[in-house]
Amino acid sequence: MALNTSILLIEDNIKLANLITRYVTPHGYTVEHKVNAADIEDIREMTFDLILCDVMLPDGNGFALFPKLREVCDAPIIFLTALTDVKDEIKGLDLGAVDYITKPVHPQLLLARIRANLREGPREYDCSTLSIGDSLILDKNAETVTYQEQALNFTHHEFELLWIYAQYKDRPLTREFIFNELMKREYDGLDRTIDARTMRLRKKLQGLAIPGLSIRTVWGKGYVLAYEPPTTVEHSS
């Protein structure tokens, strides 16, 4: 029997979610159930030993959600889905999922798959590097930024702010959120340190002239690190 083993279940089918929960709980597993992709914002301070994720969710799909799940948790991920095409299974496994189970789910088989994947032990995921596009790479451990294999000069303060923006690329971040992430304390509503540091970082990125990369102000929402890969336009002769 499992002991204090925690499972995150992301499944919009309440009946199926209840069935899975009722079946695995007596075997020593605790289940945290979320019904859609947006709900995973609530789990950032939680830890799990394994994740069961439906592929077709009301507000997205599990394949698109996978990178975000990997940001907040390094537990093995099993996809649950009604998609039976082998191409979908290959896609899920290529993303990094440890297993792919098609519906209808047989509870005994699901339990066996859970046990098998947990027996294999935790997998190593490299969360110390981030890439933006094909050429810009951030290394958190070394605090280095390279573009087209050339090292760029960033100070410690510049790098830690850029790292936060890069983690949430193309998503607006509020001043309060950035402050809490950066300073590790509550925002008082008055401090403008984030604005000043963001302006300096924005100016630095402008000076580097990396195509398609910029920090933008989203009025009423905050700031966003935006990346729009340049497109090649073919001219007909």
CSV table of C-alpha atoms in Angstrom, one decimal:
chain,number,residue,atom,x,y,z
A,1,MET,CA,0.0,0.0,0.0
A,2,ALA,CA,1.2,3.5,-0.8
A,3,LEU,CA,1.9,5.8,2.1
A,4,ASN,CA,1.2,9.5,1.9
A,5,THR,CA,1.4,9.5,-1.9
A,6,SER,CA,-0.3,12.5,-3.5
A,7,ILE,CA,-1.8,12.6,-6.9
A,8,LEU,CA,-3.0,15.6,-8.9
A,9,LEU,CA,-5.9,14.7,-11.1
A,10,ILE,CA,-6.9,17.2,-13.8
A,11,GLU,CA,-10.2,15.9,-15.3
A,12,ASP,CA,-13.4,17.7,-16.3
A,13,ASN,CA,-15.5,14.5,-16.2
A,14,ILE,CA,-16.7,14.7,-12.5
A,15,LYS,CA,-18.1,11.2,-12.6
A,16,LEU,CA,-14.8,9.7,-13.8
A,17,ALA,CA,-12.8,11.8,-11.4
A,18,ASN,CA,-15.0,10.6,-8.5
A,19,LEU,CA,-14.5,7.0,-9.6
A,20,ILE,CA,-10.8,7.3,-9.8
A,21,THR,CA,-10.6,9.0,-6.4
A,22,ARG,CA,-12.8,6.4,-4.7
A,23,TYR,CA,-10.8,3.6,-6.2
A,24,VAL,CA,-7.2,4.7,-5.4
A,25,THR,CA,-7.9,6.3,-2.0
A,26,PRO,CA,-8.2,3.0,-0.1
A,27,HIS,CA,-4.8,2.0,-1.6
A,28,GLY,CA,-3.1,4.9,0.3
A,29,TYR,CA,-3.2,7.7,-2.3
A,30,THR,CA,-4.6,11.1,-1.7
A,31,VAL,CA,-6.2,12.9,-4.7
A,32,GLU,CA,-6.3,16.6,-5.4
A,33,HIS,CA,-8.9,17.1,-8.2
A,34,LYS,CA,-8.9,20.1,-10.6
A,35,VAL,CA,-11.5,20.3,-13.4
A,36,ASN,CA,-9.6,22.6,-15.9
A,37,ALA,CA,-6.3,24.1,-16.9
A,38,ALA,CA,-6.9,27.4,-15.2
A,39,ASP,CA,-7.2,25.7,-11.8
A,40,ILE,CA,-3.5,24.7,-11.7
A,41,GLU,CA,-2.7,28.3,-10.7
A,42,ASP,CA,-3.9,27.1,-7.3
A,43,ILE,CA,-1.3,24.4,-6.9
A,44,ARG,CA,2.0,26.4,-7.1
A,45,GLU,CA,2.6,25.9,-3.4
A,46,MET,CA,1.6,22.2,-3.4
A,47,THR,CA,3.7,19.1,-4.1
A,48,PHE,CA,2.6,15.9,-5.8
A,49,ASP,CA,4.1,12.5,-6.5
A,50,LEU,CA,2.2,11.9,-9.7
A,51,ILE,CA,-0.1,13.8,-12.1
A,52,LEU,CA,-3.0,12.4,-14.1
A,53,CYS,CA,-4.0,14.8,-16.8
A,54,ASP,CA,-6.9,14.6,-19.2
A,55,VAL,CA,-6.0,15.7,-22.7
A,56,MET,CA,-9.3,17.4,-23.7
A,57,LEU,CA,-10.2,20.0,-21.1
A,58,PRO,CA,-12.9,22.7,-21.2
A,59,ASP,CA,-10.3,25.6,-21.4
A,60,GLY,CA,-7.5,23.9,-23.4
A,61,ASN,CA,-5.8,20.6,-23.8
A,62,GLY,CA,-3.4,18.6,-21.8
A,63,PHE,CA,-0.6,18.7,-24.4
A,64,ALA,CA,-0.6,22.5,-24.3
A,65,LEU,CA,-0.8,22.4,-20.5
A,66,PHE,CA,2.2,20.1,-20.1
A,67,PRO,CA,5.0,22.8,-20.1
A,68,LYS,CA,3.1,24.8,-17.5
A,69,LEU,CA,2.7,21.7,-15.3
A,70,ARG,CA,6.4,21.0,-15.6
A,71,GLU,CA,7.0,24.6,-14.4
A,72,VAL,CA,5.2,24.0,-11.1
A,73,CYS,CA,5.9,20.3,-10.5
A,74,ASP,CA,8.5,17.8,-11.5
A,75,ALA,CA,6.2,14.7,-10.8
A,76,PRO,CA,5.7,12.1,-13.6
A,77,ILE,CA,2.7,12.9,-15.7
A,78,ILE,CA,0.2,10.3,-17.1
A,79,PHE,CA,-2.2,11.4,-19.8
A,80,LEU,CA,-5.8,10.2,-19.7
A,81,THR,CA,-7.7,10.6,-23.0
A,82,ALA,CA,-10.4,9.5,-25.3
A,83,LEU,CA,-8.0,10.1,-28.2
A,84,THR,CA,-7.0,6.7,-29.5
A,85,ASP,CA,-5.0,7.7,-32.5
A,86,VAL,CA,-1.4,6.5,-32.2
A,87,LYS,CA,-0.2,9.9,-33.3
A,88,ASP,CA,-1.7,11.5,-30.2
A,89,GLU,CA,-0.1,8.9,-28.0
A,90,ILE,CA,3.3,9.5,-29.6
A,91,LYS,CA,2.8,13.3,-29.2
A,92,GLY,CA,2.1,12.9,-25.5
A,93,LEU,CA,5.0,10.6,-24.8
A,94,ASP,CA,7.4,12.8,-26.9
A,95,LEU,CA,6.4,15.8,-24.7
A,96,GLY,CA,7.7,13.9,-21.7
A,97,ALA,CA,4.7,12.0,-20.3
A,98,VAL,CA,5.6,8.7,-18.6
A,99,ASP,CA,2.4,7.0,-19.8
A,100,TYR,CA,-0.7,7.4,-21.9
A,101,ILE,CA,-4.0,5.7,-20.9
A,102,THR,CA,-7.0,5.7,-23.2
A,103,LYS,CA,-10.6,5.9,-22.0
A,104,PRO,CA,-12.7,4.2,-20.9
A,105,VAL,CA,-10.3,3.8,-17.9
A,106,HIS,CA,-10.3,0.5,-16.1
A,107,PRO,CA,-9.6,1.3,-12.4
A,108,GLN,CA,-7.5,-1.8,-11.8
A,109,LEU,CA,-5.3,-1.1,-14.8
A,110,LEU,CA,-5.0,2.6,-13.8
A,111,LEU,CA,-3.9,1.7,-10.3
A,112,ALA,CA,-1.3,-0.8,-11.8
A,113,ARG,CA,0.0,2.0,-14.1
A,114,ILE,CA,0.3,4.4,-11.2
A,115,ARG,CA,2.2,1.9,-9.1
A,116,ALA,CA,4.5,1.0,-12.0
A,117,ASN,CA,5.4,4.6,-12.7
A,118,LEU,CA,6.0,5.5,-9.1
A,119,ARG,CA,8.2,2.4,-8.7
A,120,GLU,CA,10.5,3.7,-11.4
A,121,GLY,CA,11.3,6.6,-9.0
A,122,PRO,CA,11.5,10.3,-9.7
A,123,ARG,CA,12.8,11.5,-13.1
A,124,GLU,CA,15.3,14.2,-13.6
A,125,TYR,CA,14.0,17.4,-15.3
A,126,ASP,CA,16.3,20.3,-16.1
A,127,CYS,CA,14.5,23.4,-14.8
A,128,SER,CA,17.7,25.5,-14.7
A,129,THR,CA,17.6,26.6,-18.3
A,130,LEU,CA,15.0,28.4,-20.4
A,131,SER,CA,15.0,29.1,-24.1
A,132,ILE,CA,13.2,31.8,-26.0
A,133,GLY,CA,13.0,31.0,-29.7
A,134,ASP,CA,15.8,29.0,-31.1
A,135,SER,CA,18.8,31.2,-30.2
A,136,LEU,CA,18.3,32.9,-26.8
A,137,ILE,CA,19.1,30.7,-23.8
A,138,LEU,CA,19.1,31.6,-20.0
A,139,ASP,CA,21.0,29.4,-17.5
A,140,LYS,CA,19.7,30.0,-14.0
A,141,ASN,CA,22.6,28.2,-12.2
A,142,ALA,CA,25.3,30.1,-14.1
A,143,GLU,CA,23.2,33.3,-14.4
A,144,THR,CA,24.2,33.5,-18.1
A,145,VAL,CA,22.4,34.6,-21.2
A,146,THR,CA,23.5,33.6,-24.6
A,147,TYR,CA,22.2,34.6,-28.0
A,148,GLN,CA,23.2,32.7,-31.1
A,149,GLU,CA,25.9,31.1,-28.9
A,150,GLN,CA,27.4,34.5,-27.9
A,151,ALA,CA,27.4,35.4,-24.2
A,152,LEU,CA,25.5,38.6,-23.3
A,153,ASN,CA,26.4,40.7,-20.3
A,154,PHE,CA,23.7,40.9,-17.6
A,155,THR,CA,24.1,41.9,-14.0
A,156,HIS,CA,22.7,39.7,-11.2
A,157,HIS,CA,19.7,42.0,-10.8
A,158,GLU,CA,19.0,42.2,-14.5
A,159,PHE,CA,19.2,38.4,-14.8
A,160,GLU,CA,16.9,37.6,-12.0
A,161,LEU,CA,14.2,39.9,-13.3
A,162,LEU,CA,14.6,38.6,-16.9
A,163,TRP,CA,14.3,35.0,-15.5
A,164,ILE,CA,10.9,35.8,-14.0
A,165,TYR,CA,9.7,37.4,-17.3
A,166,ALA,CA,11.1,34.4,-19.3
A,167,GLN,CA,9.3,31.9,-17.2
A,168,TYR,CA,6.0,33.6,-18.1
A,169,LYS,CA,6.8,34.6,-21.7
A,170,ASP,CA,3.9,36.2,-23.5
A,171,ARG,CA,1.8,36.4,-20.3
A,172,PRO,CA,1.2,39.8,-18.7
A,173,LEU,CA,2.6,40.0,-15.1
A,174,THR,CA,1.3,42.4,-12.5
A,175,ARG,CA,3.7,44.7,-10.6
A,176,GLU,CA,2.6,42.9,-7.4
A,177,PHE,CA,3.3,39.4,-8.8
A,178,ILE,CA,6.8,40.4,-10.0
A,179,PHE,CA,7.5,42.1,-6.7
A,180,ASN,CA,6.5,39.0,-4.6
A,181,GLU,CA,8.6,36.7,-6.9
A,182,LEU,CA,11.6,39.0,-6.8
A,183,MET,CA,11.6,40.3,-3.3
A,184,LYS,CA,10.0,37.3,-1.6
A,185,ARG,CA,7.8,39.5,0.5
A,186,GLU,CA,4.3,41.1,0.2
A,187,TYR,CA,3.9,44.2,-2.0
A,188,ASP,CA,2.8,47.3,-0.2
A,189,GLY,CA,1.1,48.9,-3.1
A,190,LEU,CA,3.4,51.9,-3.2
A,191,ASP,CA,6.9,50.6,-4.1
A,192,ARG,CA,7.9,51.3,-7.7
A,193,THR,CA,11.1,49.3,-7.7
A,194,ILE,CA,9.7,46.9,-10.3
A,195,ASP,CA,8.8,49.7,-12.7
A,196,ALA,CA,12.3,51.2,-12.5
A,197,ARG,CA,14.1,47.8,-12.9
A,198,THR,CA,11.8,46.8,-15.7
A,199,MET,CA,12.4,50.1,-17.6
A,200,ARG,CA,16.2,49.5,-17.3
A,201,LEU,CA,15.8,45.9,-18.5
A,202,ARG,CA,13.6,47.0,-21.4
A,203,LYS,CA,16.2,49.6,-22.5
A,204,LYS,CA,18.9,46.9,-22.3
A,205,LEU,CA,16.9,44.5,-24.5
A,206,GLN,CA,16.3,47.3,-26.9
A,207,GLY,CA,20.0,47.9,-27.1
A,208,LEU,CA,20.7,44.3,-27.8
A,209,ALA,CA,18.2,44.4,-30.7
A,210,ILE,CA,17.2,40.7,-30.5
A,211,PRO,CA,14.6,40.4,-33.3
A,212,GLY,CA,11.1,40.0,-32.0
A,213,LEU,CA,12.0,40.3,-28.3
A,214,SER,CA,10.7,43.1,-26.1
A,215,ILE,CA,9.1,44.0,-22.8
A,216,ARG,CA,5.8,45.7,-23.3
A,217,THR,CA,3.4,47.6,-21.0
A,218,VAL,CA,-0.1,46.1,-20.9
A,219,TRP,CA,-2.3,48.8,-19.6
A,220,GLY,CA,-4.3,47.7,-16.5
A,221,LYS,CA,-2.4,44.4,-16.4
A,222,GLY,CA,1.3,45.0,-16.0
A,223,TYR,CA,4.3,44.0,-18.1
A,224,VAL,CA,4.9,41.2,-20.6
A,225,LEU,CA,8.0,39.7,-22.1
A,226,ALA,CA,6.9,39.3,-25.7
A,227,TYR,CA,8.6,37.3,-28.4
A,228,GLU,CA,7.4,37.4,-31.9
A,229,PRO,CA,9.7,35.4,-34.2
A,230,PRO,CA,10.5,37.3,-37.3
A,231,THR,CA,8.9,35.9,-40.4
A,232,THR,CA,10.7,35.5,-43.7
A,233,VAL,CA,8.8,37.1,-46.6
A,234,GLU,CA,9.4,35.5,-49.9
A,235,HIS,CA,9.2,37.9,-52.9
A,236,SER,CA,8.1,36.6,-56.2
A,237,SER,CA,10.2,37.6,-59.1
